[in-house]
Short mmCIF file of C-alpha atoms in Angstrom, two decimals:
data_model
loop_
_atom_site.label_atom_id
_atom_site.label_comp_id
_atom_site.label_asym_id
_atom_site.label_seq_id
_atom_site.Cartn_x
_atom_site.Cartn_y
_atom_site.Cartn_z
CA MET L 1 127.73 113.68 88.61
CA SER L 2 125.05 116.03 87.33
CA ALA L 3 121.71 116.52 89.04
CA ASP L 4 119.95 114.74 86.17
CA GLN L 5 122.31 111.75 86.37
CA SER L 6 121.63 111.21 90.07
CA ALA L 7 118.34 109.40 89.42
CA SER L 8 120.05 106.67 87.40
CA THR L 9 123.35 106.68 89.30
CA PRO L 10 122.38 106.44 92.97
CA ILE L 11 125.02 106.65 95.67
CA THR L 12 124.65 103.74 98.07
CA PRO L 13 125.55 104.10 101.76
CA ASP L 14 128.63 101.89 101.34
CA THR L 15 130.21 104.43 98.97
CA ILE L 16 129.72 107.44 101.25
CA SER L 17 132.69 108.66 103.28
CA ILE L 18 131.21 110.16 106.43
CA SER L 19 132.30 111.23 109.89
CA THR L 20 131.37 109.56 113.16
CA GLU L 21 128.84 112.32 113.87
CA GLU L 22 127.24 111.85 110.45
CA SER L 23 127.17 108.07 110.86
CA ARG L 24 125.29 108.49 114.13
CA GLN L 25 122.82 110.86 112.52
CA ARG L 26 122.35 108.53 109.56
CA SER L 27 121.57 105.58 111.85
CA TYR L 28 119.17 107.67 113.90
CA TYR L 29 117.21 109.02 110.94
CA ASP L 30 117.12 105.57 109.35
CA SER L 31 115.45 104.31 112.52
CA ILE L 32 112.77 107.03 112.60
CA ALA L 33 112.25 107.72 108.88
CA GLN L 34 108.60 106.66 108.85
CA LEU L 35 107.78 108.37 112.16
CA TYR L 36 109.53 111.55 111.04
CA ASP L 37 107.61 111.54 107.79
CA SER L 38 104.25 111.02 109.48
CA HIS L 39 104.78 114.23 111.46
CA TYR L 40 106.65 116.57 109.10
CA ALA L 41 104.60 115.55 106.06
CA ASN L 42 101.32 115.88 107.96
CA ARG L 43 99.06 118.20 105.97
CA HIS L 44 99.04 120.84 108.72
CA ALA L 45 102.84 120.75 109.12
CA LEU L 46 103.19 121.14 105.35
CA ALA L 47 100.73 124.03 105.33
CA TYR L 48 102.81 125.72 108.04
CA ARG L 49 106.06 125.10 106.17
CA TYR L 50 104.67 126.36 102.88
CA SER L 51 103.39 129.54 104.55
CA VAL L 52 106.92 130.22 105.82
CA TYR L 53 108.41 129.59 102.38
CA ASP L 54 105.79 131.83 100.76
CA LEU L 55 106.90 134.60 103.11
CA GLY L 56 110.63 134.10 102.68
CA LEU L 57 110.79 133.28 98.98
CA ARG L 58 108.27 135.79 97.74
CA GLY L 59 109.31 137.31 94.42
CA LEU L 60 111.71 134.54 93.38
CA GLY L 61 110.99 132.73 90.11
CA PHE L 62 111.53 128.96 90.15
CA ALA L 63 110.07 127.84 86.81
CA GLY L 64 112.68 125.76 84.99
CA LYS L 65 115.36 126.46 87.61
CA SER L 66 117.56 123.68 89.00
CA ALA L 67 117.06 123.32 92.75
CA LEU L 68 118.56 121.12 95.46
CA ASP L 69 116.57 120.14 98.54
CA ALA L 70 119.59 119.59 100.80
CA MET L 71 119.18 117.24 103.78
CA CYS L 72 115.75 116.67 102.33
CA GLY L 73 114.27 114.03 104.62
CA GLY L 74 111.10 112.78 102.98
CA GLY L 75 110.98 115.73 100.60
CA GLU L 76 108.76 118.26 102.36
CA GLY L 77 110.65 121.14 100.80
CA THR L 78 110.71 119.40 97.43
CA GLY L 79 106.92 119.43 97.27
CA TYR L 80 106.97 123.21 97.55
CA LEU L 81 109.66 123.64 94.90
CA LEU L 82 107.89 121.32 92.46
CA ARG L 83 104.71 123.36 92.84
CA ARG L 84 106.73 126.42 91.88
CA GLY L 85 108.00 124.75 88.71
CA ALA L 86 111.58 123.97 89.73
CA ARG L 87 113.61 120.99 88.52
CA VAL L 88 114.43 119.44 91.89
CA THR L 89 117.01 117.00 93.21
CA GLY L 90 116.92 115.71 96.78
CA LEU L 91 119.92 114.89 98.94
CA ASP L 92 119.99 113.18 102.32
CA ILE L 93 122.46 111.09 104.29
CA SER L 94 119.79 108.60 105.41
CA PRO L 95 118.99 105.78 102.96
CA LYS L 96 115.62 105.22 104.62
CA CYS L 97 114.68 108.88 104.25
CA CYS L 98 115.74 108.70 100.61
CA GLU L 99 113.37 105.74 100.18
CA VAL L 100 110.51 107.78 101.65
CA TYR L 101 111.47 110.64 99.33
CA ALA L 102 111.43 108.39 96.27
CA GLN L 103 108.00 107.06 97.20
CA ARG L 104 106.59 110.56 97.67
CA HIS L 105 108.21 112.06 94.58
CA PRO L 106 108.57 109.28 91.99
CA GLY L 107 110.80 110.28 89.12
CA VAL L 108 112.49 113.07 91.07
CA PRO L 109 116.24 112.39 91.53
CA VAL L 110 117.40 111.77 95.10
CA VAL L 111 120.99 111.21 96.16
CA CYS L 112 122.06 109.44 99.35
CA SER L 113 125.06 111.50 100.42
CA SER L 114 126.53 113.76 103.06
CA VAL L 115 126.03 117.44 102.31
CA ILE L 116 129.58 118.09 103.50
CA LYS L 117 131.04 116.30 100.49
CA THR L 118 128.88 115.71 97.41
CA ASP L 119 129.73 114.53 93.91
CA PHE L 120 127.95 117.39 92.18
CA PRO L 121 130.09 119.52 89.86
CA ASP L 122 130.83 123.13 90.73
CA SER L 123 127.99 125.57 90.05
CA THR L 124 125.28 122.94 89.48
CA PHE L 125 122.20 124.54 91.05
CA ASP L 126 120.32 127.82 90.73
CA PHE L 127 118.75 127.43 94.17
CA ILE L 128 119.46 125.39 97.30
CA LEU L 129 116.99 124.94 100.15
CA THR L 130 117.52 123.39 103.58
CA ASP L 131 116.05 123.33 107.06
CA SER L 132 118.87 121.29 108.57
CA LEU L 133 122.01 123.38 109.06
CA HIS L 134 121.45 122.93 112.79
CA HIS L 135 122.41 119.26 112.34
CA LEU L 136 125.91 120.14 111.08
CA PRO L 137 127.86 121.67 114.01
CA PRO L 138 130.78 121.42 114.53
CA ARG L 139 131.15 121.05 110.73
CA LEU L 140 128.77 123.84 109.80
CA ASP L 141 131.32 125.82 107.80
CA GLU L 142 132.28 122.74 105.77
CA GLY L 143 128.65 122.12 104.90
CA VAL L 144 128.00 125.71 103.88
CA ALA L 145 131.24 125.75 101.88
CA GLU L 146 130.02 122.73 99.89
CA ILE L 147 126.65 124.37 99.33
CA HIS L 148 128.50 127.44 98.07
CA ARG L 149 130.61 125.30 95.72
CA ILE L 150 127.67 123.59 94.01
CA LEU L 151 125.55 126.76 93.79
CA LYS L 152 125.81 128.85 90.64
CA PRO L 153 127.22 132.39 90.96
CA GLY L 154 124.27 134.65 91.68
CA GLY L 155 122.23 131.65 92.84
CA TYR L 156 120.16 131.70 96.02
CA PHE L 157 120.56 129.69 99.21
CA CYS L 158 117.68 129.58 101.70
CA CYS L 159 117.94 128.07 105.17
CA TRP L 160 115.08 127.83 107.66
CA GLU L 161 116.48 127.02 111.09
CA PRO L 162 115.88 127.13 114.85
CA SER L 163 117.14 130.53 115.99
CA ALA L 164 119.89 130.86 118.59
CA ASP L 165 118.93 134.54 118.92
CA SER L 166 115.76 133.49 120.73
CA LEU L 167 115.50 133.60 124.51
CA VAL L 168 113.59 130.33 124.18
CA ASN L 169 116.80 128.70 122.93
CA ILE L 170 117.80 128.29 126.58
CA LEU L 171 114.88 125.89 127.01
CA ARG L 172 115.73 124.20 123.72
CA LYS L 173 119.27 123.47 124.92
CA ALA L 174 117.89 121.99 128.15
CA TRP L 175 115.48 119.82 126.16
CA TYR L 176 118.35 118.54 123.99
CA ARG L 177 120.36 117.61 127.08
CA LEU L 178 117.46 115.66 128.59
CA ASP L 179 115.89 114.04 125.52
CA PRO L 180 117.82 110.99 124.25
CA ARG L 181 116.46 111.56 120.72
CA PHE L 182 118.76 114.55 120.23
CA PHE L 183 122.53 114.96 119.98
CA GLN L 184 123.42 118.12 121.84
CA GLU L 185 127.09 117.96 120.78
CA ASN L 186 126.26 118.41 117.08
CA GLU L 187 122.73 119.83 117.10
CA GLN L 188 122.74 123.59 117.63
CA ALA L 189 120.35 126.38 116.76
CA ILE L 190 121.73 128.82 114.21
CA HIS L 191 123.00 132.24 115.29
CA LEU L 192 122.41 134.22 112.13
CA PRO L 193 124.83 137.12 112.77
CA SER L 194 127.67 134.63 113.34
CA LEU L 195 126.71 132.62 110.28
CA MET L 196 126.65 135.66 108.02
CA LYS L 197 129.93 136.97 109.44
CA SER L 198 131.63 133.64 108.68
CA GLN L 199 130.16 133.59 105.16
CA ALA L 200 130.72 137.25 104.28
CA GLY L 201 133.14 136.40 101.48
CA ARG L 202 130.82 133.82 99.94
CA PHE L 203 127.29 135.15 100.28
CA GLU L 204 125.40 138.40 100.55
CA LEU L 205 122.30 138.55 102.74
CA VAL L 206 119.08 139.20 100.84
CA HIS L 207 116.85 139.16 103.91
CA ALA L 208 116.23 137.42 107.21
CA ILE L 209 112.78 136.77 108.65
CA TYR L 210 112.15 135.76 112.25
CA GLY L 211 109.01 134.01 113.46
CA GLY L 212 107.52 130.94 115.07
CA ASN L 213 105.66 130.36 118.30
CA LEU L 214 102.78 128.01 119.13
CA ALA L 215 102.16 126.43 115.72
CA TYR L 216 105.86 125.96 115.09
CA LEU L 217 106.22 124.04 118.34
CA LEU L 218 102.99 122.07 118.42
CA VAL L 219 102.27 121.55 114.70
CA ASN L 220 105.57 121.65 112.82
CA CYS L 221 107.62 120.10 115.64
CA SER L 222 104.98 117.75 117.06
CA MET L 223 107.31 114.75 116.82
CA ALA L 224 109.73 116.30 119.32
CA PHE L 225 106.91 116.48 121.87
CA ARG L 226 105.63 113.00 120.98
CA ILE L 227 102.17 114.34 120.15
CA PRO L 228 100.18 111.89 117.99
CA THR L 229 99.25 113.33 114.61
CA ARG L 230 95.58 112.56 115.22
CA ILE L 231 95.73 115.07 118.10
CA VAL L 232 97.68 117.56 115.99
CA ASN L 233 94.92 117.42 113.39
CA ILE L 234 92.40 118.55 116.00
CA TYR L 235 94.21 121.60 117.35
CA ALA L 236 96.33 122.65 114.34
CA PRO L 237 93.91 125.27 112.91
CA THR L 238 93.65 126.95 116.32
CA MET L 239 97.43 126.97 116.80
CA MET L 240 97.94 128.44 113.33
CA PHE L 241 95.47 131.23 114.12
CA LEU L 242 97.10 131.97 117.49
CA GLU L 243 100.57 132.02 115.93
CA ARG L 244 99.48 134.62 113.38
CA LEU L 245 97.93 136.68 116.17
CA LEU L 246 100.95 136.50 118.48
CA GLY L 247 103.34 137.02 115.58
CA ARG L 248 102.16 140.60 115.21
CA PHE L 249 103.83 141.44 118.52
CA GLN L 250 106.85 139.15 118.22
CA SER L 251 110.49 140.26 118.19
CA SER L 252 113.50 138.23 117.08
CA ALA L 253 114.30 137.58 120.75
CA LEU L 254 111.01 135.73 121.13
CA SER L 255 110.99 134.04 117.71
CA LEU L 256 111.75 130.34 117.50
CA TRP L 257 113.03 130.24 113.92
CA VAL L 258 114.86 132.34 111.39
CA LEU L 259 114.57 132.07 107.61
CA CYS L 260 117.61 133.44 105.84
CA LEU L 261 117.82 134.03 102.10
CA MET L 262 121.29 134.72 100.78
CA ARG L 263 122.84 135.04 97.34
CA LYS L 264 126.15 133.62 96.18
CA LYS L 265 128.58 136.35 95.26
CA ALA L 266 129.78 136.38 91.67
CA SER L 267 133.39 136.17 92.84
CA GLN L 268 134.56 134.95 96.23
CA ASP L 269 136.32 137.36 98.55
CA ARG L 270 139.90 136.08 98.87
CA THR L 271 139.89 136.99 102.57
CA CYS L 272 137.04 134.57 103.22
CA CYS L 273 137.50 131.54 105.42
#
């Protein structure tokens, strides 16, 4: 199935072969699709997200390029890519999130599917974007392998993820153990050095950017702390200012996220994986 065909040939949940972990995630995100969207598509959360993408994707041309918003949720990343002129397709395992996506981006193809096994042909996309690799453990390598398969040689893959390099990740792990909304067995922050080592035969690193403090926690991730969006709207500008100020003195050890831009190698190293 091509990216263009996906709009007229939707994959329904009954046709998706998924694991127990994925089934649990699908049910969970179906149940919170509207709540999730109200937080992550809040205008301040989008402004934060777009500022991160501007930083990490600076210099890339998207006009006319085919792009996949993988594990897209309600399409927050898609909005950015459309503004940059890309031809976008969304993909998410949650039917309810796909419905939200279709409402937000009418006419943009969205496929209800696991990212671990898609029906896209080899080398379909010029660019793939995600913020959800941390949902894939223990099947992270399978997911990245599929992303590699459907990305064109020389194409770019960008992931924006919670960073396991951060000292604050200790608190994040504790939060995941205590909060019933999260699945600690298959929700893990991404350790970039390990990821790049495992993908050395598939991708080359273009750059990695570390960041995130107050605004990331209290604006972008307000749902996790159960902060009503009406309250977020009040303090968001202040948090954004403080994050920029604190970010000047921030190291990777104190950064909450990492944005990694990598490029698919023209030919795969036979020693890989």
